Amino acid sequence: MKKLLTFILFFCLPLLAMAQIQWPAGKKAAIMLTYDDGLQSQLQNVVPALNEHNFKGTFFLMGYYLDAKDLSQWREVSQQGHELGNHSIYHPCNEAQADTLSSHCRALNCYTVEEMLNEIKIMNTFLSAIDGKSQHSYAYPCGQYKAGGHDYGTPMISQGICTFARMSDSEEVITSPSQLMPNNVPSFTALPGYKAEQLTSYIEKVLASGGAGVILFHGIGGDWISVDVEEHQKMIDFLASHSEIWVGTFSDVLSYIQQQK
Ligand SMILES: [Zn+2]
């Protein structure tokens, strides 16, 4: 009996922890294309490019930047099967990294955890008014998860305020269900002027691992932290030539993986 227990503890459990993700028939990996800040260039250049191949993307909107005249367009994007995610209302980042989006009083280090969670809840209500959905995923503004020095991501997930939260600046790939941390989903950040090859080499890495990867974009052919339309299109064409890759929304792919835990 003791030997059996030892066998299970030392051989079977680690194998289970390392278990690969089981993808739907015909798929070998997944890529989640995510776009931040709710930008015009995304409505103009990204949505049509995704729709052409029936790819589903995720758009993390921030409340204060949303224009009332665009709400019906974002609603349509949601109805097409894309995901609208929560990127807070004021996009607070730490003061040291604050840009024009974060005035002094809205810097993340001025917030308490409770204030930040309240802001996210209000943005959820706003998103529900657009897409009719009761649950939303989240992207940390500037990839920062501490409000006033305290982790707000962990209570945000444990209290069910958001389902999954995306970090930035990591090339890490999720290769097993046990590796998925809902409050800390890594993403590969596309920097200004990135070429298609830099994006497709990351996608090839994800495909080779049989796992799931997230790419973080901002503007496409305009706005800020922008990647050229042509380079983005080459990446879309690359994905279209690999039908074994599931191009799904952040929530759809992560929920699928989560169910295998
Ligand atoms: Zn942002």
mmCIF file of C-alpha atoms and ligand atoms in Angstrom:
data_model
loop_
_atom_site.group_PDB
_atom_site.id
_atom_site.type_symbol
_atom_site.label_atom_id
_atom_site.label_comp_id
_atom_site.label_asym_id
_atom_site.label_seq_id
_atom_site.Cartn_x
_atom_site.Cartn_y
_atom_site.Cartn_z
ATOM 1 C CA MET A 1 0.000 0.000 0.000
ATOM 2 C CA LYS A 2 2.781 2.348 0.979
ATOM 3 C CA LYS A 3 4.604 1.526 -2.239
ATOM 4 C CA LEU A 4 1.474 2.253 -4.261
ATOM 5 C CA LEU A 5 1.068 5.627 -2.554
ATOM 6 C CA THR A 6 4.708 6.457 -3.193
ATOM 7 C CA PHE A 7 4.245 5.507 -6.852
ATOM 8 C CA ILE A 8 1.184 7.751 -7.189
ATOM 9 C CA LEU A 9 2.800 10.677 -5.382
ATOM 10 C CA PHE A 10 6.116 10.621 -7.167
ATOM 11 C CA PHE A 11 5.204 9.405 -10.650
ATOM 12 C CA CYS A 12 1.510 9.877 -11.434
ATOM 13 C CA LEU A 13 0.792 13.284 -9.897
ATOM 14 C CA PRO A 14 3.699 15.059 -11.620
ATOM 15 C CA LEU A 15 2.595 13.466 -14.917
ATOM 16 C CA LEU A 16 -0.939 14.765 -14.384
ATOM 17 C CA ALA A 17 0.433 18.223 -13.587
ATOM 18 C CA MET A 18 2.375 18.160 -16.855
ATOM 19 C CA ALA A 19 -0.575 16.900 -18.919
ATOM 20 C CA GLN A 20 -0.815 18.621 -22.270
ATOM 21 C CA ILE A 21 -3.888 20.587 -23.271
ATOM 22 C CA GLN A 22 -6.382 18.481 -25.224
ATOM 23 C CA TRP A 23 -7.523 20.588 -28.186
ATOM 24 C CA PRO A 24 -10.743 20.188 -30.202
ATOM 25 C CA ALA A 25 -10.538 17.881 -33.225
ATOM 26 C CA GLY A 26 -8.177 19.170 -35.880
ATOM 27 C CA LYS A 27 -6.529 21.759 -33.621
ATOM 28 C CA LYS A 28 -3.036 21.536 -32.177
ATOM 29 C CA ALA A 29 -2.584 24.915 -30.493
ATOM 30 C CA ALA A 30 -4.421 28.179 -29.835
ATOM 31 C CA ILE A 31 -3.637 31.837 -30.395
ATOM 32 C CA MET A 32 -5.584 34.610 -28.682
ATOM 33 C CA LEU A 33 -5.336 37.942 -30.482
ATOM 34 C CA THR A 34 -6.034 40.761 -28.017
ATOM 35 C CA TYR A 35 -6.275 44.492 -28.731
ATOM 36 C CA ASP A 36 -6.171 47.126 -26.002
ATOM 37 C CA ASP A 37 -7.675 50.554 -25.339
ATOM 38 C CA GLY A 38 -10.694 50.410 -27.713
ATOM 39 C CA LEU A 39 -9.068 52.221 -30.643
ATOM 40 C CA GLN A 40 -10.510 53.469 -33.927
ATOM 41 C CA SER A 41 -7.790 51.727 -35.928
ATOM 42 C CA GLN A 42 -9.005 48.425 -34.461
ATOM 43 C CA LEU A 43 -12.571 49.009 -35.628
ATOM 44 C CA GLN A 44 -11.315 50.063 -39.057
ATOM 45 C CA ASN A 45 -8.424 47.673 -39.685
ATOM 46 C CA VAL A 46 -8.654 44.710 -37.323
ATOM 47 C CA VAL A 47 -12.314 43.662 -37.206
ATOM 48 C CA PRO A 48 -12.677 43.267 -41.027
ATOM 49 C CA ALA A 49 -9.344 41.371 -41.207
ATOM 50 C CA LEU A 50 -10.461 38.926 -38.493
ATOM 51 C CA ASN A 51 -13.945 38.501 -39.960
ATOM 52 C CA GLU A 52 -12.542 37.583 -43.361
ATOM 53 C CA HIS A 53 -11.216 34.330 -41.847
ATOM 54 C CA ASN A 54 -13.849 33.903 -39.149
ATOM 55 C CA PHE A 55 -11.181 34.495 -36.494
ATOM 56 C CA LYS A 56 -12.415 35.738 -33.120
ATOM 57 C CA GLY A 57 -10.469 38.444 -31.292
ATOM 58 C CA THR A 58 -10.672 40.178 -27.927
ATOM 59 C CA PHE A 59 -10.908 43.939 -27.509
ATOM 60 C CA PHE A 60 -10.141 45.345 -24.065
ATOM 61 C CA LEU A 61 -12.061 48.608 -23.769
ATOM 62 C CA MET A 62 -11.434 51.403 -21.275
ATOM 63 C CA GLY A 63 -14.437 53.397 -20.158
ATOM 64 C CA TYR A 64 -13.283 56.969 -20.277
ATOM 65 C CA TYR A 65 -11.958 56.610 -23.825
ATOM 66 C CA LEU A 66 -15.169 55.126 -25.221
ATOM 67 C CA ASP A 67 -17.119 57.490 -27.419
ATOM 68 C CA ALA A 68 -20.919 57.179 -27.338
ATOM 69 C CA LYS A 69 -21.028 57.305 -31.134
ATOM 70 C CA ASP A 70 -18.964 54.071 -31.297
ATOM 71 C CA LEU A 71 -21.084 52.000 -28.900
ATOM 72 C CA SER A 72 -23.306 50.493 -31.600
ATOM 73 C CA GLN A 73 -20.200 49.522 -33.547
ATOM 74 C CA TRP A 74 -18.663 47.759 -30.534
ATOM 75 C CA ARG A 75 -22.001 46.033 -29.933
ATOM 76 C CA GLU A 76 -21.892 44.755 -33.497
ATOM 77 C CA VAL A 77 -18.304 43.538 -32.971
ATOM 78 C CA SER A 78 -19.533 41.543 -29.957
ATOM 79 C CA GLN A 79 -22.462 40.130 -31.927
ATOM 80 C CA GLN A 80 -19.989 38.936 -34.572
ATOM 81 C CA GLY A 81 -18.474 36.649 -31.917
ATOM 82 C CA HIS A 82 -15.560 38.799 -30.768
ATOM 83 C CA GLU A 83 -15.053 39.479 -27.096
ATOM 84 C CA LEU A 84 -15.263 42.852 -25.346
ATOM 85 C CA GLY A 85 -13.034 42.804 -22.274
ATOM 86 C CA ASN A 86 -12.534 45.092 -19.293
ATOM 87 C CA HIS A 87 -9.498 47.415 -19.295
ATOM 88 C CA SER A 88 -10.795 49.565 -16.397
ATOM 89 C CA ILE A 89 -12.332 53.013 -16.715
ATOM 90 C CA TYR A 90 -9.366 55.363 -16.129
ATOM 91 C CA HIS A 91 -6.516 53.040 -17.158
ATOM 92 C CA PRO A 92 -4.538 53.691 -13.949
ATOM 93 C CA CYS A 93 -0.832 52.930 -14.053
ATOM 94 C CA ASN A 94 1.848 53.645 -11.467
ATOM 95 C CA GLU A 95 2.798 57.271 -11.310
ATOM 96 C CA ALA A 96 6.353 56.636 -12.405
ATOM 97 C CA GLN A 97 5.038 55.165 -15.661
ATOM 98 C CA ALA A 98 2.027 57.403 -15.973
ATOM 99 C CA ASP A 99 1.358 58.831 -19.393
ATOM 100 C CA THR A 100 -1.374 61.122 -20.645
ATOM 101 C CA LEU A 101 -3.922 58.447 -19.652
ATOM 102 C CA SER A 102 -3.055 58.665 -15.952
ATOM 103 C CA SER A 103 -3.138 62.051 -14.316
ATOM 104 C CA HIS A 104 -1.565 62.243 -10.864
ATOM 105 C CA CYS A 105 -4.741 61.546 -8.909
ATOM 106 C CA ARG A 106 -5.586 58.570 -11.136
ATOM 107 C CA ALA A 107 -2.204 56.885 -10.798
ATOM 108 C CA LEU A 108 -2.469 53.252 -9.648
ATOM 109 C CA ASN A 109 -0.292 53.853 -6.591
ATOM 110 C CA CYS A 110 -2.946 56.333 -5.332
ATOM 111 C CA TYR A 111 -5.679 53.650 -5.409
ATOM 112 C CA THR A 112 -6.721 51.204 -2.721
ATOM 113 C CA VAL A 113 -7.569 47.649 -3.786
ATOM 114 C CA GLU A 114 -11.235 48.322 -3.007
ATOM 115 C CA GLU A 115 -11.308 51.461 -5.169
ATOM 116 C CA MET A 116 -9.727 49.587 -8.063
ATOM 117 C CA LEU A 117 -12.177 46.678 -7.757
ATOM 118 C CA ASN A 118 -15.078 49.141 -7.676
ATOM 119 C CA GLU A 119 -13.842 50.785 -10.852
ATOM 120 C CA ILE A 120 -13.618 47.390 -12.559
ATOM 121 C CA LYS A 121 -17.158 46.500 -11.434
ATOM 122 C CA ILE A 122 -18.517 49.734 -12.908
ATOM 123 C CA MET A 123 -16.722 48.995 -16.182
ATOM 124 C CA ASN A 124 -18.253 45.492 -16.162
ATOM 125 C CA THR A 125 -21.714 47.057 -15.910
ATOM 126 C CA PHE A 126 -20.840 49.381 -18.765
ATOM 127 C CA LEU A 127 -19.687 46.413 -20.885
ATOM 128 C CA SER A 128 -22.845 44.459 -20.014
ATOM 129 C CA ALA A 129 -24.894 47.380 -21.320
ATOM 130 C CA ILE A 130 -23.033 47.025 -24.631
ATOM 131 C CA ASP A 131 -22.711 43.241 -25.059
ATOM 132 C CA GLY A 132 -25.417 41.840 -22.758
ATOM 133 C CA LYS A 133 -22.942 39.479 -21.094
ATOM 134 C CA SER A 134 -22.738 38.867 -17.361
ATOM 135 C CA GLN A 135 -19.036 37.960 -17.188
ATOM 136 C CA HIS A 136 -15.949 39.658 -18.556
ATOM 137 C CA SER A 137 -12.236 39.113 -18.714
ATOM 138 C CA TYR A 138 -9.687 41.777 -17.795
ATOM 139 C CA ALA A 139 -6.409 43.243 -19.002
ATOM 140 C CA TYR A 140 -4.227 45.017 -16.418
ATOM 141 C CA PRO A 141 -3.508 48.597 -17.568
ATOM 142 C CA CYS A 142 0.273 48.782 -18.161
ATOM 143 C CA GLY A 143 0.421 45.149 -16.987
ATOM 144 C CA GLN A 144 0.436 46.346 -13.364
ATOM 145 C CA TYR A 145 -1.548 44.397 -10.791
ATOM 146 C CA LYS A 146 -0.859 46.299 -7.549
ATOM 147 C CA ALA A 147 -3.126 49.125 -6.382
ATOM 148 C CA GLY A 148 -1.440 51.184 -3.659
ATOM 149 C CA GLY A 149 1.180 48.434 -3.489
ATOM 150 C CA HIS A 150 -1.312 45.590 -2.964
ATOM 151 C CA ASP A 151 -2.311 42.821 -5.383
ATOM 152 C CA TYR A 152 -5.813 43.524 -6.690
ATOM 153 C CA GLY A 153 -5.806 40.743 -9.321
ATOM 154 C CA THR A 154 -6.138 37.876 -6.858
ATOM 155 C CA PRO A 155 -9.302 39.230 -5.114
ATOM 156 C CA MET A 156 -10.702 40.338 -8.494
ATOM 157 C CA ILE A 157 -10.643 36.710 -9.655
ATOM 158 C CA SER A 158 -11.518 35.052 -6.332
ATOM 159 C CA GLN A 159 -14.537 37.346 -5.865
ATOM 160 C CA GLY A 160 -15.723 36.517 -9.391
ATOM 161 C CA ILE A 161 -15.484 40.127 -10.585
ATOM 162 C CA CYS A 162 -13.606 39.018 -13.725
ATOM 163 C CA THR A 163 -12.883 35.575 -15.138
ATOM 164 C CA PHE A 164 -9.312 35.823 -16.426
ATOM 165 C CA ALA A 165 -6.734 38.618 -16.318
ATOM 166 C CA ARG A 166 -4.041 39.272 -18.874
ATOM 167 C CA MET A 167 -0.523 40.457 -18.040
ATOM 168 C CA SER A 168 1.902 41.924 -20.593
ATOM 169 C CA ASP A 169 5.482 41.525 -21.793
ATOM 170 C CA SER A 170 6.000 37.791 -21.540
ATOM 171 C CA GLU A 171 6.658 35.222 -24.230
ATOM 172 C CA GLU A 172 5.579 32.410 -21.947
ATOM 173 C CA VAL A 173 3.274 29.797 -23.489
ATOM 174 C CA ILE A 174 0.574 27.907 -21.546
ATOM 175 C CA THR A 175 1.277 24.268 -22.286
ATOM 176 C CA SER A 176 -0.748 22.450 -19.612
ATOM 177 C CA PRO A 177 -4.062 23.132 -17.839
ATOM 178 C CA SER A 178 -2.295 23.158 -14.459
ATOM 179 C CA GLN A 179 -0.127 26.035 -15.669
ATOM 180 C CA LEU A 180 -3.120 28.331 -16.250
ATOM 181 C CA MET A 181 -3.371 31.006 -13.552
ATOM 182 C CA PRO A 182 -6.578 33.010 -14.145
ATOM 183 C CA ASN A 183 -5.185 36.120 -12.410
ATOM 184 C CA ASN A 184 -1.914 36.041 -14.320
ATOM 185 C CA VAL A 185 -2.198 35.094 -17.993
ATOM 186 C CA PRO A 186 1.010 35.933 -19.867
ATOM 187 C CA SER A 187 1.030 37.717 -23.215
ATOM 188 C CA PHE A 188 3.515 38.553 -25.931
ATOM 189 C CA THR A 189 3.460 42.317 -26.502
ATOM 190 C CA ALA A 190 3.685 43.652 -30.062
ATOM 191 C CA LEU A 191 5.812 46.791 -29.926
ATOM 192 C CA PRO A 192 5.635 49.718 -32.379
ATOM 193 C CA GLY A 193 6.920 48.828 -35.821
ATOM 194 C CA TYR A 194 7.038 45.084 -35.196
ATOM 195 C CA LYS A 195 7.352 43.037 -38.381
ATOM 196 C CA ALA A 196 5.177 40.034 -39.215
ATOM 197 C CA GLU A 197 8.159 37.714 -38.719
ATOM 198 C CA GLN A 198 8.417 38.718 -35.065
ATOM 199 C CA LEU A 199 4.770 37.814 -34.588
ATOM 200 C CA THR A 200 4.829 34.589 -36.590
ATOM 201 C CA SER A 201 7.982 33.328 -34.869
ATOM 202 C CA TYR A 202 6.106 33.586 -31.560
ATOM 203 C CA ILE A 203 3.108 31.787 -33.123
ATOM 204 C CA GLU A 204 5.426 29.046 -34.421
ATOM 205 C CA LYS A 205 6.805 28.644 -30.900
ATOM 206 C CA VAL A 206 3.266 28.241 -29.529
ATOM 207 C CA LEU A 207 2.381 25.738 -32.256
ATOM 208 C CA ALA A 208 5.533 23.682 -31.628
ATOM 209 C CA SER A 209 4.674 23.520 -27.914
ATOM 210 C CA GLY A 210 1.065 22.411 -28.523
ATOM 211 C CA GLY A 211 -0.025 25.132 -26.117
ATOM 212 C CA ALA A 212 -1.835 28.446 -25.999
ATOM 213 C CA GLY A 213 -0.390 31.913 -26.527
ATOM 214 C CA VAL A 214 -1.696 35.450 -26.260
ATOM 215 C CA ILE A 215 -0.581 38.409 -28.390
ATOM 216 C CA LEU A 216 -1.187 41.948 -27.132
ATOM 217 C CA PHE A 217 -1.699 44.696 -29.711
ATOM 218 C CA HIS A 218 -2.645 48.354 -29.499
ATOM 219 C CA GLY A 219 -3.107 50.392 -32.696
ATOM 220 C CA ILE A 220 -3.022 48.718 -36.104
ATOM 221 C CA GLY A 221 -2.131 51.231 -38.797
ATOM 222 C CA GLY A 222 -2.844 54.169 -36.485
ATOM 223 C CA ASP A 223 -3.410 55.400 -32.925
ATOM 224 C CA TRP A 224 -0.582 54.332 -30.587
ATOM 225 C CA ILE A 225 2.033 51.578 -30.067
ATOM 226 C CA SER A 226 1.079 50.803 -33.623
ATOM 227 C CA VAL A 227 1.892 47.874 -35.895
ATOM 228 C CA ASP A 228 1.500 48.437 -39.661
ATOM 229 C CA VAL A 229 -1.667 47.116 -41.287
ATOM 230 C CA GLU A 230 0.445 45.139 -43.797
ATOM 231 C CA GLU A 231 2.457 43.387 -41.080
ATOM 232 C CA HIS A 232 -0.678 42.565 -39.100
ATOM 233 C CA GLN A 233 -2.272 41.215 -42.296
ATOM 234 C CA LYS A 234 0.741 38.990 -42.979
ATOM 235 C CA MET A 235 0.291 37.512 -39.506
ATOM 236 C CA ILE A 236 -3.420 36.935 -40.221
ATOM 237 C CA ASP A 237 -2.496 35.244 -43.520
ATOM 238 C CA PHE A 238 0.006 33.059 -41.670
ATOM 239 C CA LEU A 239 -2.691 31.993 -39.207
ATOM 240 C CA ALA A 240 -5.112 31.360 -42.091
ATOM 241 C CA SER A 241 -2.570 28.995 -43.658
ATOM 242 C CA HIS A 242 -2.431 26.995 -40.392
ATOM 243 C CA SER A 243 -5.899 25.581 -39.848
ATOM 244 C CA GLU A 244 -4.501 23.503 -36.964
ATOM 245 C CA ILE A 245 -4.314 26.703 -34.898
ATOM 246 C CA TRP A 246 -7.473 27.766 -33.086
ATOM 247 C CA VAL A 247 -7.755 31.569 -33.242
ATOM 248 C CA GLY A 248 -10.259 32.175 -30.460
ATOM 249 C CA THR A 249 -11.200 34.806 -27.918
ATOM 250 C CA PHE A 250 -9.303 35.139 -24.653
ATOM 251 C CA SER A 251 -12.284 33.859 -22.645
ATOM 252 C CA ASP A 252 -13.270 31.047 -25.001
ATOM 253 C CA VAL A 253 -9.791 29.514 -25.169
ATOM 254 C CA LEU A 254 -8.987 29.960 -21.473
ATOM 255 C CA SER A 255 -12.380 28.589 -20.342
ATOM 256 C CA TYR A 256 -11.760 25.584 -22.566
ATOM 257 C CA ILE A 257 -8.371 24.990 -20.898
ATOM 258 C CA GLN A 258 -9.747 25.675 -17.404
ATOM 259 C CA GLN A 259 -12.298 22.864 -17.814
ATOM 260 C CA GLN A 260 -9.419 20.384 -18.135
ATOM 261 C CA LYS A 261 -8.021 21.187 -14.702
HETATM 262 ZN ZN ZN B 1 -3.986 49.940 -22.139
#
